[in-house]
mmCIF file of C-alpha atoms in Angstrom:
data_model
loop_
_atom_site.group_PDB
_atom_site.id
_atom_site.type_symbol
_atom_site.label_atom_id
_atom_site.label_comp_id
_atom_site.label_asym_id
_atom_site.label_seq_id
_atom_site.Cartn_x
_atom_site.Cartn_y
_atom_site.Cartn_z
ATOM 1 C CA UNK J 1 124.956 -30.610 108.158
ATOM 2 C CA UNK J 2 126.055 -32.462 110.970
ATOM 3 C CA UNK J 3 127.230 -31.036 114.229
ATOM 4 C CA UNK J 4 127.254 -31.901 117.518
ATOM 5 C CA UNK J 5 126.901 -29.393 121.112
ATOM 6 C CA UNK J 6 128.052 -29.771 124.642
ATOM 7 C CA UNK J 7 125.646 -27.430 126.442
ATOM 8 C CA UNK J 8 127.839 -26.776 129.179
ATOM 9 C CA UNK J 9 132.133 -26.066 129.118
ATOM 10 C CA UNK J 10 132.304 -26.947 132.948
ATOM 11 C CA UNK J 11 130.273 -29.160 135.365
ATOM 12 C CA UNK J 12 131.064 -28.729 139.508
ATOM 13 C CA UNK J 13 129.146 -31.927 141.620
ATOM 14 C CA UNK J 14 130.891 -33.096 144.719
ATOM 15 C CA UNK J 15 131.682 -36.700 145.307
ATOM 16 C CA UNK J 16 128.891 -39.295 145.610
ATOM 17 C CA UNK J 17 126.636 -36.799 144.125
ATOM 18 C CA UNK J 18 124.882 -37.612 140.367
ATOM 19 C CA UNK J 19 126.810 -36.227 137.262
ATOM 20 C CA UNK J 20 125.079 -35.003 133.927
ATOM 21 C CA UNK J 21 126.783 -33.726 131.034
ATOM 22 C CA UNK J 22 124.725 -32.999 128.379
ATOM 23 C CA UNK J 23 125.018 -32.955 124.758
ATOM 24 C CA UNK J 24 122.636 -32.341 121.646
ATOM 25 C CA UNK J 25 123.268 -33.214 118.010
ATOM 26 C CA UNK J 26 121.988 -32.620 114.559
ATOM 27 C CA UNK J 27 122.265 -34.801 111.903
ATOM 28 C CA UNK J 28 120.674 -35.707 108.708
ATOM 29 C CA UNK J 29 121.237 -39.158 109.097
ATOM 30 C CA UNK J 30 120.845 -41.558 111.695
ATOM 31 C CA UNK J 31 124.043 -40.842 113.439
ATOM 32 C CA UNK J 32 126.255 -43.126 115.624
ATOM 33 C CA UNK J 33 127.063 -40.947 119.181
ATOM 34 C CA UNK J 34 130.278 -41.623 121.377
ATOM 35 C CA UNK J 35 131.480 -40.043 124.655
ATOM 36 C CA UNK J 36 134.960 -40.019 125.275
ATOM 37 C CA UNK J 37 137.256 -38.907 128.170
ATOM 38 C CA UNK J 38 140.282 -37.079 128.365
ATOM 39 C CA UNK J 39 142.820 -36.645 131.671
ATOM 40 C CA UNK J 40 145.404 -34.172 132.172
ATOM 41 C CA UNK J 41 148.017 -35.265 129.901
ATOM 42 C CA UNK J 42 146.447 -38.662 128.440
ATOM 43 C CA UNK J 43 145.107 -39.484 125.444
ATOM 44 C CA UNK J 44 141.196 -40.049 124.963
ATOM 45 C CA UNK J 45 139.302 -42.883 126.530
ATOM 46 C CA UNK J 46 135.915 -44.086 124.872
ATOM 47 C CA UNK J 47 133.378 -44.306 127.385
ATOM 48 C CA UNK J 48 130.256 -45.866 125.521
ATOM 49 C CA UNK J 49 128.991 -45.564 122.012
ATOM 50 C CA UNK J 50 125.142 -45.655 120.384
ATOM 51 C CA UNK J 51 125.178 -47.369 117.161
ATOM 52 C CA UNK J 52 121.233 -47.616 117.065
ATOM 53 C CA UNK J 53 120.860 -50.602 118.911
ATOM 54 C CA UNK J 54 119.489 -49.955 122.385
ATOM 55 C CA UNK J 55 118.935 -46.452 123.593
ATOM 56 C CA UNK J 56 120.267 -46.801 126.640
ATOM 57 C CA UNK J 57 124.059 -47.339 126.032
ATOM 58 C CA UNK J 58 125.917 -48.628 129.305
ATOM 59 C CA UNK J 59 129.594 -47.863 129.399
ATOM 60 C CA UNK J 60 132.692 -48.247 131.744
ATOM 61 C CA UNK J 61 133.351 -46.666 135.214
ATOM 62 C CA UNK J 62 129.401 -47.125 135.969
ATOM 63 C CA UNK J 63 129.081 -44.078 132.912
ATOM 64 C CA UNK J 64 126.147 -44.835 130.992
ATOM 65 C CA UNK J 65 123.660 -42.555 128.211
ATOM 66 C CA UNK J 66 120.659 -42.265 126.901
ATOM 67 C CA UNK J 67 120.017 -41.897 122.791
ATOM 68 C CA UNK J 68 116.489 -39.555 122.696
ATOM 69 C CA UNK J 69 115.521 -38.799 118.723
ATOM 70 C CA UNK J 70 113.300 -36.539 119.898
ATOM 71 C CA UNK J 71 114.845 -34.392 121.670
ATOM 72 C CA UNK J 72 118.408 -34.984 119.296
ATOM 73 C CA UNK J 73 119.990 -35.737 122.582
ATOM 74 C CA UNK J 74 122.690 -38.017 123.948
ATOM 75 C CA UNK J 75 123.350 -37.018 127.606
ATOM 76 C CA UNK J 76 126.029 -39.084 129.916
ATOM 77 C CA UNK J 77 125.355 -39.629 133.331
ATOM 78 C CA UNK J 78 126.542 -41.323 135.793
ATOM 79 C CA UNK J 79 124.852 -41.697 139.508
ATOM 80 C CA UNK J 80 128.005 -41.068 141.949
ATOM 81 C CA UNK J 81 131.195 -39.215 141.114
ATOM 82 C CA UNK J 82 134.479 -40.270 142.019
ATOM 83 C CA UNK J 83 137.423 -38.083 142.312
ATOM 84 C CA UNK J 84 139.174 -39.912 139.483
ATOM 85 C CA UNK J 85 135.938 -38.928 137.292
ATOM 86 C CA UNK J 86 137.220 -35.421 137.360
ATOM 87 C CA UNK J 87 138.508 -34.578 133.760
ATOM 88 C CA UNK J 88 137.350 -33.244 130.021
ATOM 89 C CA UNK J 89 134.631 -35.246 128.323
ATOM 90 C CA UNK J 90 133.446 -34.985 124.572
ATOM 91 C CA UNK J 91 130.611 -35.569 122.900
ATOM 92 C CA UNK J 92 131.123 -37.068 118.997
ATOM 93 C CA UNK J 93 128.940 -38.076 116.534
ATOM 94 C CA UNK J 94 129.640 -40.032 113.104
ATOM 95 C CA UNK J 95 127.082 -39.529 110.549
ATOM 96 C CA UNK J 96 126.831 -39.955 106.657
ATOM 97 C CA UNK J 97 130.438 -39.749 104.950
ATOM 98 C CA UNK J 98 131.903 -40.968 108.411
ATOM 99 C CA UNK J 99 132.657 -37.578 109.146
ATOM 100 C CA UNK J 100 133.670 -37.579 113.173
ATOM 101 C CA UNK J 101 132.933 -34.135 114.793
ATOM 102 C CA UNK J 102 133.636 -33.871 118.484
ATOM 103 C CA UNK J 103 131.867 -31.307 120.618
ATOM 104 C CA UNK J 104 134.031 -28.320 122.149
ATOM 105 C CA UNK J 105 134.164 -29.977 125.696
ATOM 106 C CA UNK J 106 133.073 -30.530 129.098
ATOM 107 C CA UNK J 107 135.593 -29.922 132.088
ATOM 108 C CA UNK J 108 133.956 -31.748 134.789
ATOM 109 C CA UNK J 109 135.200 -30.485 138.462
ATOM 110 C CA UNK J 110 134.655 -33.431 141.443
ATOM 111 C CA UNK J 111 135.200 -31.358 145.039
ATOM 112 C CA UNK J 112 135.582 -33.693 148.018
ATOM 113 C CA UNK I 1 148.855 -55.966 124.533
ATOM 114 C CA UNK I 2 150.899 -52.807 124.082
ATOM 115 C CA UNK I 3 148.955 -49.974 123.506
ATOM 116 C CA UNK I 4 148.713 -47.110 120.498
ATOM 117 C CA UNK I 5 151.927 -45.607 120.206
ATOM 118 C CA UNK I 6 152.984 -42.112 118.768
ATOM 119 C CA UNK I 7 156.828 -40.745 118.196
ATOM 120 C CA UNK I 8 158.128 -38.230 118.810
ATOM 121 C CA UNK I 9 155.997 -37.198 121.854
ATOM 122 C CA UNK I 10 157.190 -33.680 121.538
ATOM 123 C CA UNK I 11 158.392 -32.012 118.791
ATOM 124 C CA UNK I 12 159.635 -28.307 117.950
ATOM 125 C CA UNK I 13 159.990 -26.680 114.610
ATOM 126 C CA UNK I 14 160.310 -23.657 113.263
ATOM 127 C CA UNK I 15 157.810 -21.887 110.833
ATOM 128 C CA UNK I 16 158.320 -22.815 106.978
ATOM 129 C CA UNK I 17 159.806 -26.529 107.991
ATOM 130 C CA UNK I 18 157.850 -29.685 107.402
ATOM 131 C CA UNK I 19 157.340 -32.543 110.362
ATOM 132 C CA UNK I 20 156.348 -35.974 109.908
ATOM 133 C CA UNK I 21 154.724 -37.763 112.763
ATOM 134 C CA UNK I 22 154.502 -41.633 113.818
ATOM 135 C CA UNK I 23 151.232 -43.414 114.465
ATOM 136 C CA UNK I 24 151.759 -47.264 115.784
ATOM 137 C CA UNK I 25 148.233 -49.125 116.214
ATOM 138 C CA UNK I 26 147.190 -51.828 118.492
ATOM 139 C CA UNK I 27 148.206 -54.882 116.634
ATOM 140 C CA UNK I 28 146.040 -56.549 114.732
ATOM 141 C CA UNK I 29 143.858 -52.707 113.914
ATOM 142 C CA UNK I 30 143.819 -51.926 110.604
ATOM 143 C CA UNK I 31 142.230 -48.658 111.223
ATOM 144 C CA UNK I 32 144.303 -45.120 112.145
ATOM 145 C CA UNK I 33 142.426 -41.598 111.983
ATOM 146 C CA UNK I 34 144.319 -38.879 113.152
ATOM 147 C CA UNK I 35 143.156 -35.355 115.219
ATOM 148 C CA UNK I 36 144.547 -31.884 115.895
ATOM 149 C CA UNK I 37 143.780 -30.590 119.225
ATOM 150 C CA UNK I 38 144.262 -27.189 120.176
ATOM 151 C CA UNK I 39 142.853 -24.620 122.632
ATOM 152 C CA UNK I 40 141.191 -22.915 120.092
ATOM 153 C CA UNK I 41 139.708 -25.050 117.673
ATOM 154 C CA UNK I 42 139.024 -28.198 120.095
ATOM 155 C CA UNK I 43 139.639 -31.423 118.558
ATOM 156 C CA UNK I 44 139.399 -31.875 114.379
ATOM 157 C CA UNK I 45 139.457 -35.098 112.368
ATOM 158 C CA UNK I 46 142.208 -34.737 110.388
ATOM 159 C CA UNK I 47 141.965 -38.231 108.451
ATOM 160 C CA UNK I 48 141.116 -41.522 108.439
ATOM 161 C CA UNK I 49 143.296 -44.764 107.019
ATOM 162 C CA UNK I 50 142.064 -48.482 106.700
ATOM 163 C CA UNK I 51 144.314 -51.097 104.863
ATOM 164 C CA UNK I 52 146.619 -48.381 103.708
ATOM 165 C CA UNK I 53 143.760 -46.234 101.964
ATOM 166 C CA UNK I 54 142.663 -42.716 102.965
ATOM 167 C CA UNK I 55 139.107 -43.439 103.406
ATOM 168 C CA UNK I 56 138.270 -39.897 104.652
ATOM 169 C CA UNK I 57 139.550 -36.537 104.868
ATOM 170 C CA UNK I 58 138.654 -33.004 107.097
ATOM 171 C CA UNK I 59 138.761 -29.886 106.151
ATOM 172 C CA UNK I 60 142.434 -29.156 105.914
ATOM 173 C CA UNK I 61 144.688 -27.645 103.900
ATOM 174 C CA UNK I 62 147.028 -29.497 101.288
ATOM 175 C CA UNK I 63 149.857 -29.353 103.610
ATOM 176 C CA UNK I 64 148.470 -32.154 106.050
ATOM 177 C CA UNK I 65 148.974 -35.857 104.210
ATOM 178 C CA UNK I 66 149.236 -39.047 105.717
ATOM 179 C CA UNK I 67 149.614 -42.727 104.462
ATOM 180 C CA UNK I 68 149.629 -45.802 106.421
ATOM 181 C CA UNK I 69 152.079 -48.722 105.377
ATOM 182 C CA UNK I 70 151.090 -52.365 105.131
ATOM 183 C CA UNK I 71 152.066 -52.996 108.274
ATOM 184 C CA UNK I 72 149.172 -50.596 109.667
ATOM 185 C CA UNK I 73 151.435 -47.802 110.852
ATOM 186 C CA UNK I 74 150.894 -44.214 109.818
ATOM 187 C CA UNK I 75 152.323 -41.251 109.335
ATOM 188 C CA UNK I 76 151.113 -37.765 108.889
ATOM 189 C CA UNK I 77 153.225 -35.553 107.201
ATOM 190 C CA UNK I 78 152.704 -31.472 107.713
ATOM 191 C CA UNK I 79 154.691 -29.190 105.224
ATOM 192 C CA UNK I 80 155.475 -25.498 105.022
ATOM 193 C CA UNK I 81 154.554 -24.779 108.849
ATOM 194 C CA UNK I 82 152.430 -22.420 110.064
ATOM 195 C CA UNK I 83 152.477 -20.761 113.851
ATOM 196 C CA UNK I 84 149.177 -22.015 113.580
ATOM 197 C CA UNK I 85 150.165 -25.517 113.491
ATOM 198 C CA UNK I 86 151.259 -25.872 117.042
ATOM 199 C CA UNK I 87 148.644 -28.603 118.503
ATOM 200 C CA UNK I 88 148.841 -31.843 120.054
ATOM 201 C CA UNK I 89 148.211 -34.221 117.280
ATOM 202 C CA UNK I 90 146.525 -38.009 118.457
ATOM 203 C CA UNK I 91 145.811 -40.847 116.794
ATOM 204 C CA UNK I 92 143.558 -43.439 116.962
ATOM 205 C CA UNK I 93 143.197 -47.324 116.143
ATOM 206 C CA UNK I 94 140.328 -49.359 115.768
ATOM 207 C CA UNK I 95 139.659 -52.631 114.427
ATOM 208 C CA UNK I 96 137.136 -51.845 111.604
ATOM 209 C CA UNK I 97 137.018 -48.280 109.762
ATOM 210 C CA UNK I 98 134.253 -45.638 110.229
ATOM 211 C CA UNK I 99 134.410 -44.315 113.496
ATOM 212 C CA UNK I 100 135.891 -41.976 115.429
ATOM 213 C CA UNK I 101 138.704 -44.114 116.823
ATOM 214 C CA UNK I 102 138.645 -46.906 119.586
ATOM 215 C CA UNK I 103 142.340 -46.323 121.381
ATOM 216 C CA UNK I 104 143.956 -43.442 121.616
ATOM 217 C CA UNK I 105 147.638 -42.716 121.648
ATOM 218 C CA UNK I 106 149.163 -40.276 124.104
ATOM 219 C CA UNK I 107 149.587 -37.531 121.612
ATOM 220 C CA UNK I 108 152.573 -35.445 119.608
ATOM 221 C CA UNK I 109 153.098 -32.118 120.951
ATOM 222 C CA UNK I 110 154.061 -29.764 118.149
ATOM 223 C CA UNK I 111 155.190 -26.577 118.759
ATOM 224 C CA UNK I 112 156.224 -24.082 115.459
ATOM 225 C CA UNK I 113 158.365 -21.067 116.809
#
């Protein structure tokens, strides 16, 4: 069965500092991974997506993550935060029977 | 290009009614899935229409159908309402099918008194 985890519901960095938010998945295929974004009152933005090309999926706003088999990871990270970074992200994966299951959530806080 | 659009944007029923809701894709996307948000749950694929055929389905009951016309637009359709129900429904367009979505619309707020 495929499912996907966000390890952590709310992330606190201050500007200019790294961000991580991190996110493991099971699958019993080779699955294709997304992060997406979500502001107060918007709709969802996709931020990158692994589709088993290269592991190391760059994606906009200077977001970027890393696909690890090993470790059934996909963590996004991104090496400054901005204020206008602050908002929900989720994790998805797409695996056999294109079934899309998104990950519960994480809030991510920015303090100036 | 004008984005995904949804109507109405917010939308109150009463339980035992039946909504339909308005998906418009990007032009040229011939791909709409559909999601239920809520607090509780998170967010839930719901289904998934290319060329006006349901290509995939979640886990929900009978009363949720869609369709999507030839013209790429969808609509989801929600009978006998349940409290339950009350969720901000998105969809999504992409070009091809098989993924999660590319462009989001803004959302329909349903709320079932």
């Amino acid at each position: 069965a495929q499912s996907v985890t966000q390890l952590d519901s709310h992330v606190s960095v201050s500007e200019g500092t790294p961000v991580l938010l991190r996110c493991n998945y099971s699958s019993s295929y080779s699955p294709s991974l997304f992060w997406y974004v979500q502001h107060p009152n918007k709709g969802l933005q996709l931020l990158l997506k692994y589709t088993s090309a290269a592991t190391l999926v760059k994606g906009i706003n200077g977001f970027e993550a890393e696909f690890k088999k090993s470790e059934t990871s996909f963590h996004l990270t991104k090496p400054s935060a901005h204020m206008s970074d602050a908002a929900e992200y989720f994790c998805v994966v797409l695996s056999g029977g294109f079934k899309t299951i998104f990950g519960a959530g994480t809030r991510l806080f920015v303090k100036a | 290009k004008a984005g995904v659009t949804q109507t109405p944007r917010y939308l109150i029923k009463t339980r035992g009614q039946q909504v339909t809701l308005s998906c418009s894709p990007i032009s040229g996307h011939r791909s709409v899935s559909w999601y239920q948000q809520t607090p509780g749950q998170g967010l839930q694929f719901l289904f998934e229409y290319f060329s006006e055929t349901q290509r995939n389905k979640g886990n929900f009951p009978g009363r949720f159908s869609g369709r999507q016309f030839s013209n790429s637009r969808s609509e989801m359709n929600v009978s006998t309402l349940e409290l339950g129900d009350s969720a901000l429904y998105l969809c999504a367009s992409s070009l091809g099918a098989g993924g999660p979505g590319q462009f989001f619309g803004p959302g329909t707020r349903l709320t079932v008194l």
